[in-house]
Coordinates of C-alpha atoms in Angstrom, one line a residue:
M1 CA 0.0 0.0 0.0
T2 CA 1.3 3.5 -0.9
I3 CA 1.3 5.9 2.1
T4 CA -0.6 9.2 1.7
I5 CA -0.3 12.5 3.4
A6 CA -3.4 11.6 5.4
D7 CA -1.7 8.4 6.6
V8 CA 1.3 10.3 7.9
D9 CA -1.0 12.7 9.7
R10 CA -2.7 9.8 11.5
W11 CA 0.6 8.2 12.6
D12 CA 1.3 8.4 16.3
P13 CA 4.9 7.6 17.4
G14 CA 3.7 7.4 21.0
A15 CA 1.5 4.4 20.1
V16 CA 4.6 2.6 18.7
L17 CA 6.6 3.5 21.8
E18 CA 4.0 1.6 23.8
V19 CA 5.2 -1.5 21.9
F20 CA 8.8 -0.6 22.8
H21 CA 7.9 -0.2 26.5
A22 CA 5.9 -3.5 26.6
A23 CA 8.7 -5.4 24.8
T24 CA 11.3 -4.0 27.1
S25 CA 9.3 -4.9 30.2
R26 CA 8.8 -8.4 28.9
G27 CA 12.6 -8.7 28.2
N28 CA 13.5 -7.4 31.6
A29 CA 11.0 -9.8 33.3
A30 CA 12.5 -12.8 31.4
Q31 CA 16.0 -11.7 32.3
N32 CA 15.1 -11.2 36.0
A33 CA 13.5 -14.6 36.1
S34 CA 16.6 -16.2 34.6
D35 CA 18.9 -14.4 37.1
G36 CA 16.6 -15.5 39.9
L37 CA 16.8 -19.2 39.0
N38 CA 20.6 -18.9 38.8
G39 CA 20.7 -17.5 42.3
L40 CA 18.5 -20.0 44.1
P41 CA 20.6 -21.0 47.2
A42 CA 19.3 -24.5 47.5
F43 CA 20.8 -25.7 44.2
T44 CA 24.3 -24.6 45.2
T45 CA 24.3 -27.1 48.1
W46 CA 23.0 -30.2 46.2
D47 CA 25.2 -33.1 45.2
G48 CA 24.9 -36.2 43.1
K49 CA 22.6 -37.1 40.2
A50 CA 19.7 -35.1 41.5
A51 CA 21.8 -32.0 41.5
E52 CA 23.0 -32.7 38.0
A53 CA 19.5 -33.3 36.8
S54 CA 18.1 -30.2 38.5
Q55 CA 21.0 -28.0 37.2
A56 CA 20.4 -29.3 33.6
A57 CA 16.7 -28.6 33.8
I58 CA 17.3 -25.2 35.3
G59 CA 19.9 -24.5 32.6
K60 CA 17.4 -25.3 29.9
V61 CA 14.8 -23.1 31.5
R62 CA 17.3 -20.3 31.8
A63 CA 18.4 -20.6 28.2
D64 CA 14.7 -20.4 27.1
L65 CA 14.2 -17.4 29.3
D66 CA 17.3 -15.7 28.0
A67 CA 16.3 -16.4 24.4
H68 CA 12.8 -15.0 25.1
G69 CA 14.3 -12.0 26.7
Q70 CA 16.7 -11.4 23.8
E71 CA 13.9 -11.6 21.3
S72 CA 11.8 -9.1 23.4
F73 CA 14.7 -6.7 23.4
A74 CA 15.1 -7.1 19.6
V75 CA 11.4 -6.2 19.2
A76 CA 11.8 -3.3 21.5
K77 CA 14.8 -2.0 19.5
A78 CA 12.9 -2.3 16.2
A79 CA 9.9 -0.5 17.7
Q80 CA 12.0 2.3 19.0
N81 CA 13.7 2.7 15.6
A82 CA 10.2 2.7 13.9
A83 CA 8.9 5.4 16.4
D84 CA 12.0 7.6 15.7
E85 CA 11.5 7.2 12.0
I86 CA 7.8 8.1 12.3
A87 CA 8.6 11.2 14.3
A88 CA 11.2 12.2 11.7
V89 CA 8.8 11.8 8.8
K90 CA 6.1 13.8 10.6
K91 CA 8.6 16.6 11.2
T92 CA 9.6 16.6 7.6
L93 CA 6.0 16.9 6.6
A94 CA 5.5 19.8 9.0
D95 CA 8.6 21.6 7.5
L96 CA 7.3 21.1 4.0
R97 CA 3.9 22.5 4.9
A98 CA 5.6 25.6 6.4
N99 CA 7.7 26.0 3.3
A100 CA 4.6 25.6 1.1
Q101 CA 2.9 28.3 3.0
A102 CA 5.9 30.7 2.6
M103 CA 5.9 29.9 -1.1
K104 CA 2.2 30.4 -1.5
C105 CA 1.6 26.8 -2.3
V106 CA -0.7 24.1 -0.8
I107 CA 0.0 20.3 -0.3
D108 CA -3.1 18.2 -0.7
E109 CA -3.8 14.8 0.9
S110 CA -2.6 12.9 -2.2
G111 CA 0.8 14.6 -2.1
D112 CA 0.3 16.9 -5.0
V113 CA 1.5 20.5 -4.6
R114 CA -0.4 23.4 -6.2
P115 CA 0.6 27.1 -6.4
L116 CA -2.0 29.5 -5.0
V117 CA -0.9 32.2 -7.4
T118 CA -1.6 31.1 -11.0
T119 CA -1.7 34.4 -12.8
G120 CA 0.4 37.6 -13.0
P121 CA 4.1 38.2 -13.4
E122 CA 5.2 35.9 -10.6
A123 CA 3.1 32.9 -11.6
D124 CA 6.0 31.1 -13.3
T125 CA 8.1 31.5 -10.2
Y126 CA 5.5 30.0 -8.0
A127 CA 4.9 27.2 -10.5
I128 CA 8.7 26.3 -10.3
D129 CA 8.5 26.4 -6.5
A130 CA 5.6 24.1 -6.5
G131 CA 7.5 21.7 -8.7
L132 CA 10.5 21.6 -6.4
L133 CA 8.2 21.1 -3.4
R134 CA 6.4 18.3 -5.3
L135 CA 9.8 16.4 -5.6
A136 CA 10.5 16.9 -1.9
V137 CA 7.0 15.6 -0.9
K138 CA 7.5 12.6 -3.2
G139 CA 10.8 11.8 -1.4
M140 CA 9.1 12.2 2.0
L141 CA 6.4 9.8 1.0
E142 CA 8.9 7.2 -0.3
R143 CA 10.6 7.3 3.1
A144 CA 7.2 6.9 4.7
D145 CA 6.6 3.8 2.6
A146 CA 9.8 2.3 4.0
V147 CA 8.8 3.3 7.5
D148 CA 5.4 1.6 7.0
A149 CA 7.1 -1.6 6.0
D150 CA 9.4 -1.5 9.1
L151 CA 6.3 -0.8 11.3
A152 CA 4.5 -3.7 9.9
A153 CA 7.5 -6.0 10.6
V154 CA 7.5 -4.7 14.2
I155 CA 3.8 -5.5 14.6
D156 CA 4.3 -9.0 13.1
M157 CA 7.3 -9.7 15.4
A158 CA 5.4 -8.5 18.5
S159 CA 2.4 -10.7 17.7
G160 CA 4.5 -13.7 16.8
K161 CA 3.5 -13.8 13.1
K162 CA 7.1 -13.2 12.0
P163 CA 10.3 -14.6 13.5
I164 CA 12.8 -12.4 15.2
P165 CA 15.7 -11.8 12.7
P166 CA 19.2 -12.9 13.8
G167 CA 21.1 -10.1 15.4
L168 CA 22.7 -8.8 18.5
H169 CA 20.4 -10.2 21.3
D170 CA 22.9 -10.5 24.1
S171 CA 21.6 -11.2 27.5
R172 CA 24.2 -9.0 29.3
P173 CA 22.8 -5.5 29.8
E174 CA 26.1 -3.7 29.4
I175 CA 26.8 -5.5 26.1
R176 CA 23.2 -4.8 24.9
D177 CA 23.7 -1.2 25.7
A178 CA 27.1 -1.0 24.0
L179 CA 25.9 -2.7 20.8
S180 CA 22.8 -0.4 20.6
K181 CA 25.2 2.4 19.9
P182 CA 27.9 3.0 17.2
L183 CA 31.0 1.0 17.9
P184 CA 33.7 2.9 19.8
T185 CA 36.4 4.5 17.6
D186 CA 38.9 4.6 20.5
P187 CA 41.2 1.5 20.2
R188 CA 41.1 0.8 24.0
Q189 CA 37.3 1.1 24.2
F190 CA 36.8 -1.0 21.1
H191 CA 39.2 -3.7 22.3
D192 CA 37.5 -3.9 25.7
L193 CA 34.1 -4.4 24.1
W194 CA 35.3 -6.8 21.3
V195 CA 36.9 -9.3 23.6
K196 CA 33.6 -9.7 25.5
L197 CA 31.6 -10.5 22.3
T198 CA 30.5 -14.0 21.2
A199 CA 31.7 -15.4 17.9
E200 CA 28.1 -15.0 16.6
E201 CA 28.1 -11.3 17.6
K202 CA 31.4 -10.7 15.9
D203 CA 30.2 -12.4 12.7
Y204 CA 27.0 -10.3 12.9
L205 CA 29.0 -7.1 13.2
Y206 CA 31.1 -8.1 10.2
S207 CA 27.9 -8.7 8.2
K208 CA 26.9 -5.1 8.9
D209 CA 30.4 -3.6 8.2
H210 CA 32.8 -5.6 6.1
T211 CA 35.7 -3.2 7.0
I212 CA 35.4 -4.0 10.7
G213 CA 38.7 -5.9 10.6
N214 CA 40.5 -2.6 10.2
R215 CA 39.4 -1.5 13.6
D216 CA 42.4 -0.7 15.8
G217 CA 42.4 -2.6 19.0
M218 CA 41.0 -5.7 17.5
P219 CA 43.2 -8.7 18.2
F220 CA 45.3 -9.6 15.1
V221 CA 43.8 -13.1 14.8
D222 CA 40.4 -11.6 14.3
R223 CA 41.7 -8.8 12.1
D224 CA 43.2 -11.4 9.9
H225 CA 40.1 -13.5 9.8
Y226 CA 37.7 -10.8 8.8
N227 CA 40.1 -8.9 6.5
R228 CA 40.8 -12.1 4.5
A229 CA 37.1 -12.5 4.0
H230 CA 36.8 -8.8 2.9
L231 CA 39.8 -9.1 0.6
T232 CA 38.1 -11.8 -1.4
E233 CA 35.1 -9.6 -1.8
L234 CA 37.2 -6.6 -2.8
Q235 CA 38.9 -8.7 -5.5
S236 CA 35.6 -9.9 -6.9
Q237 CA 34.2 -6.4 -7.0
A238 CA 37.3 -5.0 -8.7
Q239 CA 37.3 -7.8 -11.2
K240 CA 33.6 -7.2 -12.0
R241 CA 34.3 -3.5 -12.5
L242 CA 37.2 -4.3 -14.8
D243 CA 35.1 -6.8 -16.8
D244 CA 32.3 -4.3 -17.2
M245 CA 34.7 -1.7 -18.5
A246 CA 36.1 -4.2 -21.0
K247 CA 32.6 -4.9 -22.2
E248 CA 32.1 -1.2 -22.9
H249 CA 34.9 -1.3 -25.5
P250 CA 36.2 -4.8 -26.2
S251 CA 38.4 -3.6 -29.0
W252 CA 40.2 -1.2 -26.7
V253 CA 41.4 -3.7 -24.2
G254 CA 45.2 -4.2 -24.4
K255 CA 45.7 -1.1 -26.7
E256 CA 48.3 1.3 -25.4
S257 CA 47.3 4.4 -27.5
F258 CA 44.4 5.7 -29.5
V259 CA 46.4 5.1 -32.8
D260 CA 46.4 1.4 -31.9
T261 CA 42.6 1.4 -32.0
H262 CA 42.5 3.2 -35.4
P263 CA 45.4 2.0 -37.4
H264 CA 44.1 3.5 -40.7
N265 CA 42.7 6.8 -39.4
R266 CA 43.1 9.0 -36.4
G267 CA 39.4 9.4 -35.6
N268 CA 37.9 12.6 -34.3
H269 CA 38.7 14.5 -31.1
K270 CA 35.7 13.1 -29.2
E271 CA 36.7 9.5 -30.0
R272 CA 40.3 10.2 -28.9
W273 CA 39.1 11.8 -25.7
D274 CA 36.7 8.9 -25.0
F275 CA 39.6 6.4 -25.4
E276 CA 42.0 8.3 -23.2
H277 CA 39.3 8.7 -20.5
W278 CA 38.4 5.0 -20.7
K279 CA 42.0 4.0 -20.7
D280 CA 42.7 6.0 -17.5
R281 CA 39.8 4.4 -15.7
Y282 CA 40.7 0.9 -16.9
N283 CA 44.3 1.2 -15.9
A284 CA 43.4 2.6 -12.5
E285 CA 41.0 -0.3 -11.9
K286 CA 43.5 -2.9 -13.1
S287 CA 46.2 -1.4 -10.9
K288 CA 43.8 -1.7 -7.9
L289 CA 43.0 -5.4 -8.8
D290 CA 46.7 -6.1 -9.3
G291 CA 47.4 -4.7 -5.8
L292 CA 44.7 -6.7 -4.1
N293 CA 45.9 -9.8 -5.9
Q294 CA 49.4 -9.1 -4.6
V295 CA 48.2 -8.6 -1.1
L296 CA 46.5 -12.0 -1.2
S297 CA 49.5 -13.7 -2.7
T298 CA 51.7 -12.2 0.1
V299 CA 49.5 -13.3 3.0
N300 CA 49.2 -16.8 1.5
K301 CA 52.9 -17.4 1.1
N302 CA 53.9 -20.9 2.0
D303 CA 57.3 -20.3 3.5
G304 CA 56.6 -21.5 7.1
N305 CA 55.7 -18.0 8.4
H306 CA 52.1 -17.2 9.1
R307 CA 51.1 -13.7 8.0
Y308 CA 48.3 -11.6 9.4
L309 CA 46.2 -9.2 7.3
G310 CA 45.9 -6.3 9.7
M311 CA 44.3 -3.9 7.3
V312 CA 42.8 -3.9 3.8
D313 CA 40.5 -1.6 1.9
D314 CA 39.6 -0.5 -1.7
K315 CA 41.8 2.6 -1.5
G316 CA 45.2 1.0 -1.8
H317 CA 45.8 0.6 2.0
A318 CA 46.9 -2.6 3.6
A319 CA 49.0 -3.9 6.5
V320 CA 50.7 -7.4 6.5
S321 CA 52.4 -8.8 9.6
I322 CA 54.9 -11.7 9.6
G323 CA 54.2 -13.2 13.0
N324 CA 51.5 -12.3 15.5
P325 CA 52.0 -8.8 16.9
D326 CA 49.7 -9.8 19.9
T327 CA 52.1 -12.5 21.1
A328 CA 55.5 -11.2 20.0
R329 CA 58.1 -10.0 22.4
D330 CA 59.5 -7.5 19.9
N331 CA 57.1 -5.7 17.5
V332 CA 58.3 -3.8 14.4
T333 CA 56.2 -1.6 12.2
F334 CA 57.7 -0.6 8.9
V335 CA 56.4 2.4 6.9
P336 CA 57.5 2.6 3.2
G337 CA 57.7 5.8 1.3
T338 CA 57.4 7.4 -2.2
G339 CA 56.2 5.3 -5.1
V340 CA 55.2 2.3 -3.2
D341 CA 51.8 0.7 -3.9
E342 CA 50.2 -2.6 -3.1
T343 CA 51.7 -4.3 -6.1
R344 CA 55.0 -4.1 -4.3
M345 CA 53.7 -5.7 -1.1
D346 CA 55.6 -8.9 -1.7
N347 CA 58.9 -6.9 -2.3
Y348 CA 58.5 -5.2 1.1
D349 CA 57.4 -8.4 2.8
N350 CA 60.7 -9.9 1.7
K351 CA 62.5 -6.9 3.2
M352 CA 60.6 -7.4 6.5
L353 CA 61.6 -11.1 6.5
R354 CA 65.2 -9.9 6.4
I355 CA 64.5 -7.6 9.3
Q356 CA 63.0 -10.4 11.3
Q357 CA 66.0 -12.7 10.5
S358 CA 68.4 -9.9 11.4
A359 CA 66.6 -9.5 14.7
L360 CA 66.8 -13.2 15.5
S361 CA 70.5 -13.1 14.7
A362 CA 71.0 -10.1 17.0
D363 CA 69.5 -11.9 20.0
R364 CA 70.0 -15.7 19.9
S365 CA 67.5 -16.2 22.8
L366 CA 64.7 -15.3 20.5
H367 CA 62.5 -17.7 18.5
P368 CA 60.7 -16.7 15.2
G369 CA 57.4 -16.1 17.0
D370 CA 59.1 -13.6 19.4
V371 CA 59.5 -11.0 16.6
A372 CA 56.6 -9.7 14.5
V373 CA 57.3 -7.3 11.6
T374 CA 54.4 -5.4 9.9
T375 CA 54.5 -3.6 6.6
W376 CA 52.1 -0.7 7.1
M377 CA 50.7 0.9 3.9
G378 CA 47.8 2.6 5.7
Y379 CA 48.3 6.0 4.1
D380 CA 48.2 7.5 0.6
R381 CA 51.9 7.4 -0.3
P382 CA 53.2 10.1 -2.7
M383 CA 53.7 8.4 -6.0
S384 CA 56.2 10.8 -7.5
L385 CA 59.2 13.0 -6.4
A386 CA 57.1 16.1 -7.0
D387 CA 54.4 14.8 -4.7
A388 CA 57.0 13.8 -2.1
A389 CA 57.8 17.5 -1.5
H390 CA 54.4 17.9 0.1
R391 CA 53.7 17.4 3.8
S392 CA 50.0 16.7 3.4
Y393 CA 50.5 13.0 2.5
A394 CA 51.9 12.5 6.0
T395 CA 49.9 15.0 8.0
D396 CA 46.6 13.8 6.5
S397 CA 47.2 10.3 7.8
A398 CA 49.0 11.0 11.0
A399 CA 46.0 10.0 13.1
A400 CA 45.8 6.7 11.2
L401 CA 49.3 5.6 12.1
D402 CA 48.9 6.9 15.6
S403 CA 45.8 4.9 16.1
F404 CA 47.3 1.7 14.5
Q405 CA 50.2 1.8 17.0
D406 CA 47.8 2.3 19.8
G407 CA 46.0 -0.8 18.7
V408 CA 49.2 -2.8 18.5
R409 CA 49.9 -1.9 22.1
I410 CA 46.4 -2.5 23.4
S411 CA 45.7 -5.9 21.8
H412 CA 49.0 -7.3 22.9
E413 CA 48.9 -10.2 25.3
G414 CA 51.2 -10.8 28.3
P415 CA 54.2 -8.7 29.3
R416 CA 54.7 -5.4 27.5
S417 CA 56.4 -5.8 24.1
F418 CA 59.2 -3.7 22.8
N419 CA 57.6 -1.7 19.9
S420 CA 59.7 0.0 17.3
I421 CA 58.9 1.7 14.1
I422 CA 61.0 2.1 11.0
G423 CA 60.3 4.8 8.5
H424 CA 62.1 4.6 5.1
S425 CA 62.3 7.6 2.8
Y426 CA 58.9 9.5 3.0
G427 CA 57.8 6.8 5.4
S428 CA 60.0 8.5 8.0
T429 CA 58.1 11.8 7.3
M430 CA 54.9 9.8 7.9
V431 CA 56.3 8.6 11.3
G432 CA 57.3 12.2 12.2
A433 CA 53.8 13.4 11.4
A434 CA 52.3 10.7 13.6
A435 CA 54.6 11.6 16.5
S436 CA 54.2 15.4 16.4
G437 CA 51.5 18.0 16.7
D438 CA 48.6 16.7 18.6
H439 CA 49.7 13.1 18.3
H440 CA 51.6 10.7 20.5
L441 CA 53.1 7.6 18.9
D442 CA 53.1 4.6 21.2
V443 CA 56.5 3.2 20.3
D444 CA 59.6 2.6 22.4
R445 CA 62.0 3.4 19.5
V446 CA 62.0 5.3 16.2
V447 CA 64.3 4.4 13.4
A448 CA 64.6 6.6 10.3
I449 CA 66.5 5.5 7.2
G450 CA 67.1 7.5 4.1
S451 CA 64.9 10.3 5.5
P452 CA 64.3 13.6 3.7
G453 CA 62.9 15.1 6.9
M454 CA 60.5 14.3 9.8
L455 CA 58.6 17.6 10.0
V456 CA 60.3 18.5 13.3
H457 CA 63.6 20.3 14.0
H458 CA 64.9 18.1 16.8
A459 CA 64.5 14.4 17.8
A460 CA 63.2 15.6 21.2
D461 CA 60.2 17.2 19.4
L462 CA 58.9 13.8 18.6
H463 CA 56.1 12.7 21.0
I464 CA 57.1 9.1 21.8
D465 CA 57.5 7.2 25.1
A466 CA 61.3 7.8 25.3
P467 CA 62.3 11.0 23.3
D468 CA 66.0 9.9 23.4
Q469 CA 65.2 6.7 21.5
V470 CA 65.4 8.2 18.0
Y471 CA 67.9 6.5 15.6
A472 CA 68.8 7.5 12.0
S473 CA 71.0 6.4 9.2
R474 CA 71.7 7.5 5.6
A475 CA 73.8 5.6 3.1
D476 CA 76.7 7.8 1.9
N477 CA 75.6 7.4 -1.7
D478 CA 71.9 7.9 -1.0
I479 CA 70.4 10.5 -3.3
I480 CA 68.0 11.6 -0.6
E481 CA 70.7 13.9 0.7
Y482 CA 69.6 16.5 -1.9
A483 CA 66.1 16.5 -0.4
E484 CA 67.1 17.1 3.2
G485 CA 66.3 20.4 4.8
T486 CA 63.8 21.5 2.1
T487 CA 60.1 21.2 2.5
L488 CA 60.0 18.4 5.1
G489 CA 62.3 19.8 7.7
P490 CA 65.9 19.0 8.4
G491 CA 67.1 15.5 7.7
P492 CA 67.8 13.5 10.9
T493 CA 71.3 12.7 9.7
G494 CA 72.2 16.0 8.2
S495 CA 73.3 17.7 11.4
A496 CA 74.2 16.7 14.9
D497 CA 71.8 19.4 16.1
F498 CA 68.9 17.2 15.2
G499 CA 69.8 14.9 18.1
A500 CA 69.2 11.5 16.6
H501 CA 71.5 8.6 17.4
R502 CA 73.2 7.9 14.0
F503 CA 74.2 4.4 13.0
D504 CA 76.1 2.9 10.1
S505 CA 74.7 1.7 6.8
A506 CA 76.6 0.5 3.8
P507 CA 77.5 3.4 1.4
G508 CA 75.4 1.8 -1.4
P509 CA 76.3 2.0 -5.1
N510 CA 77.1 5.3 -6.7
T511 CA 76.2 6.4 -10.2
G512 CA 78.1 7.7 -13.2
W513 CA 81.9 7.0 -13.5
S514 CA 83.2 5.5 -10.3
W515 CA 85.7 8.3 -9.7
M516 CA 82.8 10.8 -9.7
G517 CA 81.1 9.1 -6.7
L518 CA 77.7 10.6 -7.5
P519 CA 74.7 9.6 -5.2
S520 CA 72.2 7.1 -6.7
V521 CA 68.7 5.9 -6.4
D522 CA 69.9 2.4 -5.9
A523 CA 71.7 3.4 -2.7
H524 CA 68.4 4.7 -1.4
S525 CA 67.1 1.1 -1.4
S526 CA 70.3 -0.5 -0.2
Y527 CA 69.5 -0.5 3.5
F528 CA 67.9 -4.0 3.3
D529 CA 70.6 -5.7 1.3
P530 CA 71.5 -9.0 2.9
G531 CA 74.5 -8.8 5.2
S532 CA 74.6 -5.0 5.0
A533 CA 75.6 -2.9 8.0
G534 CA 72.3 -1.1 8.0
L535 CA 70.3 -4.3 8.1
L536 CA 72.4 -5.8 10.9
N537 CA 72.1 -2.6 12.9
M538 CA 68.3 -2.5 12.5
G539 CA 68.2 -6.1 13.8
Q540 CA 70.0 -4.8 16.9
L541 CA 67.7 -1.8 17.3
V542 CA 64.4 -3.6 17.0
T543 CA 65.4 -6.1 19.7
N544 CA 66.2 -3.3 22.2
H545 CA 69.9 -3.5 21.7
Q546 CA 72.4 -0.9 20.6
P547 CA 73.7 -0.9 17.0
D548 CA 77.3 -2.3 16.6
H549 CA 78.4 0.7 14.7
H550 CA 77.6 4.4 15.5
K551 CA 78.5 7.4 13.4

């Protein structure tokens, strides 16, 4: 049935709230009865088979009462939502009538809007106003139709004609209250709620929000579980979008230029523009799919090291951990820099494996599970040298890295872990942003390698647990030296005034004729070379030791 203006006028949110109050009372009564059975003193003193039988019977009754109470609370919540929606629709109608009066129009019971002024110089203006109001009334009535369907469902549930849908029907009042609100964004509050939830409740929350595995404070086992499920969905969605674009212009797929599509003529300007626009969209979607595929390939590596997918979305963000950060003694977060996208996740995962192996070599008392290393691509990395001159890539995502590190600390089990963070290239700028301004980065040690600048003038300006635990290194032939002290602040190795502890890295290859000794891009990536001084020193640093070689 289509709802009319007259129907909306007759609606009474107070009457629906009576269903809410009745269902709430019924739920509380069932809950109190269940609690009362549990507290009967006689049954706590019984022994033997009679006690077992009575406890089993009471357990079943309590389970039935709890289920009834949970269903009642579900009806109550649905009724409250319906009452709120009814009140909102009625307010919208009242506002539309006030606007109609001001515009010299009238809304009739069918929802039609007629201008009261139909002649004279302003008649056209009032006719236009009436048309706009007519669209607004139509939208309000469509919303009213949806509310009517929800209200009918509430009545059917309350009368037993319709089953209660699966959902969050927890018998614990504090959990019911928490789940009736938006989930906490604070990592500590989220963690404290999450660990109290049942498996069914966690699955239900995932069904409502498939990005829930990205919530900081969630244990990494759960993050991995839900993010792997979401990753599969993201891949399917990206593949479908790519297939749909290919169907738009099958002959364009695989063509690199417009000339390739028109070998015998150059076509007109519109055709050329259409191709270039389509090609840009197609390449962007293919790059996104390639990145997601690479993330899946990385977390599914069969090299004896379990990997945890701590973050994934459809915007090019991901985090992959080798080892479980929640149980590791030493936790390392690595932040890559300019030009790194998800298609290079495997490359950086291999670098992190070297970091882990270097850490295990630095402290022979450690086992592989004692060191977890995470590649964090949770920000929009600058993809060109020109982009890398801007601070905004770091400052815009400072809160994200700050929150991620809070989550690593909060979800950790057992004794406090030693948490360090390594920023390479612009990744060190990202670390600086997350540890300055209004942010505090929950890490025990900061390591900057090949850094162009960290957005602060001194190491002591970084807000970390121990301000004297800032270490930095730059390969002698690293071309990054030309970027130090420009738009991103002084380089942490450029001057002793910065205050970072400097450690050795191999010089890296130079460029040009050997006698010229010019810096190179290759040297900028040499910090992870097997057996190199920088890699060995980072292994010492992330296990709470001092590097073997200082500068």
